[in-house]
mmCIF file of C-alpha atoms in Angstrom:
data_model
loop_
_atom_site.group_PDB
_atom_site.id
_atom_site.type_symbol
_atom_site.label_atom_id
_atom_site.label_comp_id
_atom_site.label_asym_id
_atom_site.label_seq_id
_atom_site.Cartn_x
_atom_site.Cartn_y
_atom_site.Cartn_z
ATOM 1 C CA MET A 106 169.439 108.612 9.212
ATOM 2 C CA PRO A 107 171.204 107.239 12.333
ATOM 3 C CA ARG A 108 173.545 109.471 14.321
ATOM 4 C CA SER A 109 177.258 108.692 14.189
ATOM 5 C CA THR A 110 177.611 109.634 17.863
ATOM 6 C CA PRO A 111 175.397 108.665 20.814
ATOM 7 C CA ALA A 112 172.981 111.159 22.319
ATOM 8 C CA ILE A 113 174.609 113.394 24.919
ATOM 9 C CA VAL A 114 171.626 112.989 27.265
ATOM 10 C CA ALA A 115 170.045 109.538 27.459
ATOM 11 C CA ALA A 116 166.311 109.405 26.859
ATOM 12 C CA GLU A 117 166.085 107.059 29.850
ATOM 13 C CA THR A 118 166.919 110.032 32.069
ATOM 14 C CA PHE A 119 163.293 111.008 31.584
ATOM 15 C CA SER A 120 161.457 107.893 30.433
ATOM 16 C CA ARG A 121 162.713 105.478 33.101
ATOM 17 C CA ALA A 122 163.119 107.721 36.128
ATOM 18 C CA ALA A 123 160.724 109.717 38.244
ATOM 19 C CA GLN A 124 161.135 113.470 38.199
ATOM 20 C CA PRO A 125 163.303 114.381 41.195
ATOM 21 C CA VAL A 126 162.744 116.950 43.912
ATOM 22 C CA LEU A 127 165.700 119.359 43.936
ATOM 23 C CA PRO A 128 166.640 121.261 47.132
ATOM 24 C CA MET A 129 167.268 125.004 46.828
ATOM 25 C CA GLY A 130 168.123 125.831 50.442
ATOM 26 C CA ASP A 131 166.128 127.699 53.101
ATOM 27 C CA GLY A 132 163.426 125.053 52.915
ATOM 28 C CA LEU A 133 162.636 125.736 49.256
ATOM 29 C CA VAL A 134 162.554 123.008 46.605
ATOM 30 C CA LEU A 135 161.979 122.394 42.949
ATOM 31 C CA ARG A 136 159.279 119.716 42.810
ATOM 32 C CA PRO A 137 157.056 118.142 40.140
ATOM 33 C CA TRP A 138 153.821 119.946 39.347
ATOM 34 C CA LEU A 139 150.585 118.822 40.981
ATOM 35 C CA ARG A 140 147.031 119.373 39.779
ATOM 36 C CA ARG A 141 146.279 121.297 42.965
ATOM 37 C CA ASP A 142 148.759 123.972 41.835
ATOM 38 C CA GLY A 143 146.270 125.200 39.212
ATOM 39 C CA PRO A 144 144.644 127.961 41.321
ATOM 40 C CA GLU A 145 148.032 129.351 42.381
ATOM 41 C CA VAL A 146 149.273 129.339 38.780
ATOM 42 C CA TYR A 147 146.105 131.187 37.773
ATOM 43 C CA ALA A 148 146.757 133.770 40.505
ATOM 44 C CA ALA A 149 150.379 134.159 39.383
ATOM 45 C CA PHE A 150 149.314 134.946 35.829
ATOM 46 C CA GLN A 151 147.191 137.826 37.021
ATOM 47 C CA ASP A 152 150.522 139.626 37.522
ATOM 48 C CA SER A 153 151.266 142.007 34.660
ATOM 49 C CA ALA A 154 155.017 141.281 34.603
ATOM 50 C CA ILE A 155 154.553 137.506 34.301
ATOM 51 C CA ARG A 156 152.006 138.009 31.529
ATOM 52 C CA ARG A 157 154.217 140.501 29.709
ATOM 53 C CA TRP A 158 157.430 138.510 29.602
ATOM 54 C CA HIS A 159 155.861 135.075 29.117
ATOM 55 C CA VAL A 160 153.306 136.293 26.565
ATOM 56 C CA ARG A 161 150.564 134.148 28.010
ATOM 57 C CA SER A 162 147.413 134.689 30.046
ATOM 58 C CA ALA A 163 145.147 132.362 31.990
ATOM 59 C CA ASP A 164 141.469 133.162 31.638
ATOM 60 C CA THR A 165 140.234 130.553 34.132
ATOM 61 C CA VAL A 166 141.498 128.339 36.945
ATOM 62 C CA GLU A 167 140.584 125.338 34.779
ATOM 63 C CA GLU A 168 142.850 126.581 31.979
ATOM 64 C CA ALA A 169 145.738 127.010 34.410
ATOM 65 C CA GLY A 170 145.076 123.478 35.669
ATOM 66 C CA GLU A 171 145.422 122.182 32.107
ATOM 67 C CA TRP A 172 148.808 123.921 31.855
ATOM 68 C CA VAL A 173 149.911 122.242 35.068
ATOM 69 C CA ASP A 174 148.841 118.842 33.720
ATOM 70 C CA SER A 175 150.802 119.397 30.507
ATOM 71 C CA TRP A 176 153.889 120.499 32.462
ATOM 72 C CA ALA A 177 153.723 117.322 34.528
ATOM 73 C CA ARG A 178 153.212 115.062 31.480
ATOM 74 C CA SER A 179 156.100 116.539 29.518
ATOM 75 C CA TRP A 180 158.710 114.861 31.742
ATOM 76 C CA SER A 181 158.349 111.290 30.523
ATOM 77 C CA GLY A 182 158.668 112.306 26.874
ATOM 78 C CA GLY A 183 161.920 114.192 27.414
ATOM 79 C CA THR A 184 160.584 117.223 25.544
ATOM 80 C CA ALA A 185 160.582 119.525 28.562
ATOM 81 C CA ALA A 186 161.298 119.390 32.275
ATOM 82 C CA ASN A 187 159.094 121.617 34.414
ATOM 83 C CA TRP A 188 159.390 122.179 38.144
ATOM 84 C CA ALA A 189 157.321 124.147 40.616
ATOM 85 C CA VAL A 190 159.354 126.368 42.932
ATOM 86 C CA ALA A 191 157.728 125.745 46.311
ATOM 87 C CA ASP A 192 158.100 125.930 50.063
ATOM 88 C CA GLY A 193 159.056 122.395 51.039
ATOM 89 C CA ARG A 194 157.084 122.577 54.279
ATOM 90 C CA SER A 195 153.841 124.308 53.336
ATOM 91 C CA GLY A 196 153.851 123.430 49.629
ATOM 92 C CA ARG A 197 153.119 127.064 48.803
ATOM 93 C CA LEU A 198 153.946 127.944 45.198
ATOM 94 C CA MET A 199 156.761 130.464 44.705
ATOM 95 C CA GLY A 200 157.356 130.173 40.968
ATOM 96 C CA ARG A 201 158.393 127.958 38.107
ATOM 97 C CA ALA A 202 161.706 126.784 36.643
ATOM 98 C CA SER A 203 161.916 124.704 33.497
ATOM 99 C CA LEU A 204 163.976 123.338 30.663
ATOM 100 C CA HIS A 205 162.331 123.458 27.257
ATOM 101 C CA HIS A 206 163.422 123.082 23.640
ATOM 102 C CA ILE A 207 165.348 120.042 24.882
ATOM 103 C CA GLU A 208 167.646 118.417 22.316
ATOM 104 C CA LEU A 209 168.817 115.144 23.833
ATOM 105 C CA GLY A 210 171.157 114.353 20.960
ATOM 106 C CA HIS A 211 173.135 117.546 21.368
ATOM 107 C CA GLY A 212 172.645 117.838 25.122
ATOM 108 C CA GLU A 213 171.092 121.288 24.824
ATOM 109 C CA ALA A 214 168.074 122.970 26.403
ATOM 110 C CA GLU A 215 166.697 126.430 27.133
ATOM 111 C CA LEU A 216 165.974 127.531 30.674
ATOM 112 C CA ALA A 217 163.018 129.662 31.762
ATOM 113 C CA TYR A 218 161.586 130.799 35.091
ATOM 114 C CA TRP A 219 159.193 133.109 36.880
ATOM 115 C CA VAL A 220 158.568 134.056 40.501
ATOM 116 C CA VAL A 221 155.240 135.084 42.038
ATOM 117 C CA PRO A 222 155.068 138.752 43.121
ATOM 118 C CA ALA A 223 154.884 137.977 46.858
ATOM 119 C CA ALA A 224 158.149 135.994 46.726
ATOM 120 C CA ARG A 225 160.271 138.499 44.806
ATOM 121 C CA GLY A 226 163.282 140.247 46.303
ATOM 122 C CA ARG A 227 164.480 137.130 48.156
ATOM 123 C CA GLY A 228 166.919 135.782 45.550
ATOM 124 C CA ILE A 229 164.599 132.902 44.703
ATOM 125 C CA ALA A 230 165.080 133.045 40.919
ATOM 126 C CA PRO A 231 168.899 132.673 41.004
ATOM 127 C CA ARG A 232 168.635 129.838 43.527
ATOM 128 C CA ALA A 233 166.063 128.041 41.399
ATOM 129 C CA VAL A 234 168.243 128.468 38.331
ATOM 130 C CA GLU A 235 171.324 127.193 40.158
ATOM 131 C CA ALA A 236 169.510 124.106 41.454
ATOM 132 C CA LEU A 237 168.192 123.317 37.984
ATOM 133 C CA VAL A 238 171.570 123.895 36.320
ATOM 134 C CA GLY A 239 173.241 121.635 38.898
ATOM 135 C CA TRP A 240 170.869 118.788 38.072
ATOM 136 C CA ALA A 241 171.109 119.365 34.308
ATOM 137 C CA PHE A 242 174.917 119.289 34.244
ATOM 138 C CA GLU A 243 175.813 116.917 37.073
ATOM 139 C CA VAL A 244 172.991 114.355 36.846
ATOM 140 C CA ALA A 245 171.412 114.501 33.396
ATOM 141 C CA GLY A 246 174.648 115.338 31.565
ATOM 142 C CA PHE A 247 173.539 118.291 29.440
ATOM 143 C CA HIS A 248 176.323 120.079 27.586
ATOM 144 C CA ARG A 249 174.839 123.529 26.979
ATOM 145 C CA LEU A 250 172.023 125.501 28.579
ATOM 146 C CA GLU A 251 170.681 128.695 27.060
ATOM 147 C CA LEU A 252 168.638 131.494 28.590
ATOM 148 C CA ARG A 253 166.813 134.071 26.460
ATOM 149 C CA HIS A 254 164.915 137.161 27.491
ATOM 150 C CA SER A 255 163.822 140.465 26.012
ATOM 151 C CA VAL A 256 166.548 143.102 26.049
ATOM 152 C CA HIS A 257 164.037 145.246 27.945
ATOM 153 C CA ASN A 258 163.702 142.729 30.784
ATOM 154 C CA ALA A 259 166.382 144.133 33.072
ATOM 155 C CA GLN A 260 165.456 141.942 36.031
ATOM 156 C CA SER A 261 165.841 138.720 34.057
ATOM 157 C CA CYS A 262 169.165 139.969 32.715
ATOM 158 C CA ARG A 263 170.422 140.423 36.297
ATOM 159 C CA VAL A 264 169.322 136.879 37.188
ATOM 160 C CA ALA A 265 171.150 135.490 34.150
ATOM 161 C CA HIS A 266 174.412 137.233 35.065
ATOM 162 C CA LYS A 267 174.106 136.315 38.744
ATOM 163 C CA SER A 268 173.555 132.693 37.738
ATOM 164 C CA GLY A 269 176.693 132.539 35.623
ATOM 165 C CA PHE A 270 175.053 132.702 32.181
ATOM 166 C CA VAL A 271 177.386 134.512 29.798
ATOM 167 C CA LEU A 272 175.819 137.045 27.455
ATOM 168 C CA GLU A 273 176.719 135.774 23.985
ATOM 169 C CA GLY A 274 174.807 138.221 21.829
ATOM 170 C CA ILE A 275 171.464 139.574 20.698
ATOM 171 C CA ASN A 276 168.919 137.774 18.538
ATOM 172 C CA ARG A 277 167.358 140.622 16.600
ATOM 173 C CA SER A 278 163.570 140.888 16.472
ATOM 174 C CA ALA A 279 163.286 137.331 17.784
ATOM 175 C CA GLY A 280 160.510 137.573 20.382
ATOM 176 C CA LEU A 281 156.948 138.677 19.624
ATOM 177 C CA HIS A 282 155.380 140.334 22.660
ATOM 178 C CA ASP A 283 152.058 142.110 23.072
ATOM 179 C CA ASP A 284 153.676 145.433 22.183
ATOM 180 C CA GLY A 285 155.646 144.180 19.182
ATOM 181 C CA TRP A 286 158.877 142.437 18.283
ATOM 182 C CA HIS A 287 161.667 142.498 20.865
ATOM 183 C CA ASP A 288 165.362 141.874 20.410
ATOM 184 C CA MET A 289 166.352 139.006 22.710
ATOM 185 C CA HIS A 290 169.489 138.560 24.780
ATOM 186 C CA LEU A 291 171.104 135.137 24.427
ATOM 187 C CA HIS A 292 172.949 133.898 27.520
ATOM 188 C CA ALA A 293 174.479 130.452 27.967
ATOM 189 C CA ARG A 294 176.365 128.161 30.325
ATOM 190 C CA ILE A 295 178.259 125.124 29.142
ATOM 191 C CA GLN A 296 179.521 121.917 30.712
ATOM 192 C CA PRO A 297 181.904 121.724 32.434
ATOM 193 C CA ALA A 298 180.609 124.854 34.142
ATOM 194 C CA GLU A 299 183.060 127.453 35.338
ATOM 195 C CA PRO A 300 182.522 129.016 38.784
ATOM 196 C CA ALA A 301 179.618 131.428 38.679
ATOM 197 C CA TYR A 302 181.740 134.307 39.979
ATOM 198 C CA ALA A 303 183.879 134.134 36.842
ATOM 199 C CA HIS A 304 180.970 135.471 34.812
ATOM 200 C CA ARG A 305 179.752 138.190 37.157
ATOM 201 C CA ILE A 306 180.249 141.766 36.095
ATOM 202 C CA PRO A 307 179.879 144.976 38.118
ATOM 203 C CA HIS A 308 176.283 145.899 38.958
ATOM 204 C CA ALA A 309 176.384 149.008 36.786
ATOM 205 C CA GLU A 310 177.099 146.817 33.766
ATOM 206 C CA THR A 311 174.553 144.086 34.375
ATOM 207 C CA VAL A 312 171.742 145.946 32.638
ATOM 208 C CA PRO A 313 172.615 146.823 29.028
ATOM 209 C CA ASP A 314 171.468 150.178 27.657
ATOM 210 C CA ALA A 315 168.808 148.444 25.578
ATOM 211 C CA ALA A 316 166.924 147.568 28.747
ATOM 212 C CA THR A 317 166.064 151.218 29.265
ATOM 213 C CA GLN A 318 165.116 152.009 25.686
ATOM 214 C CA PRO A 319 161.577 152.071 24.238
ATOM 215 C CA VAL A 320 160.226 149.035 22.469
ATOM 216 C CA HIS A 321 159.705 149.176 18.709
ATOM 217 C CA ARG A 322 156.005 148.515 18.389
ATOM 218 C CA LEU A 323 154.588 146.098 15.881
ATOM 219 C CA ARG A 324 152.988 147.725 12.876
ATOM 220 C CA ARG A 325 149.549 146.335 12.284
#
């Protein structure tokens, strides 16, 4: 059945244009994934925090290389947009920022990210998020971007607030992790975006009580 309104985001944004390199400042960029990134992705997924919150593990460098290939291929189909967070001079991998669950018709997508252990504590995640949000709203024309994370992931919650994503609610028992089902925070930003400072809340309030509570383990 044809839509009565045109798609919010044109498919040609992905199918007829090369994936751009997005500057983040301080010499860092969001760039397309390259096959040579496989070993660094494998190393990143040896980190327990990345494995825990992304519920994925890489058993071999070859497997990580296959992920990288799939991230690169996803662009042209408009199903996902994956960038490597990297040093623009050395090419060294710092993390990942991506849009997935893209709905071109409604102009919606979900944002995800991770940062390698050696690069943490430098504000890289919020800068990557801001660069990606800027492209999504100002260039691609998305209307709504969502960000979900476990209620126990306090660090990701801080990044969401710092990046201007409003906490809209909790999706109960919506994320299956290794230790059971987690409630998930739902944050969002919409277009036109309000200034990020309008959504910031005092530091003491940025981590909800749930982030310090034990996880309800999955009964097997």
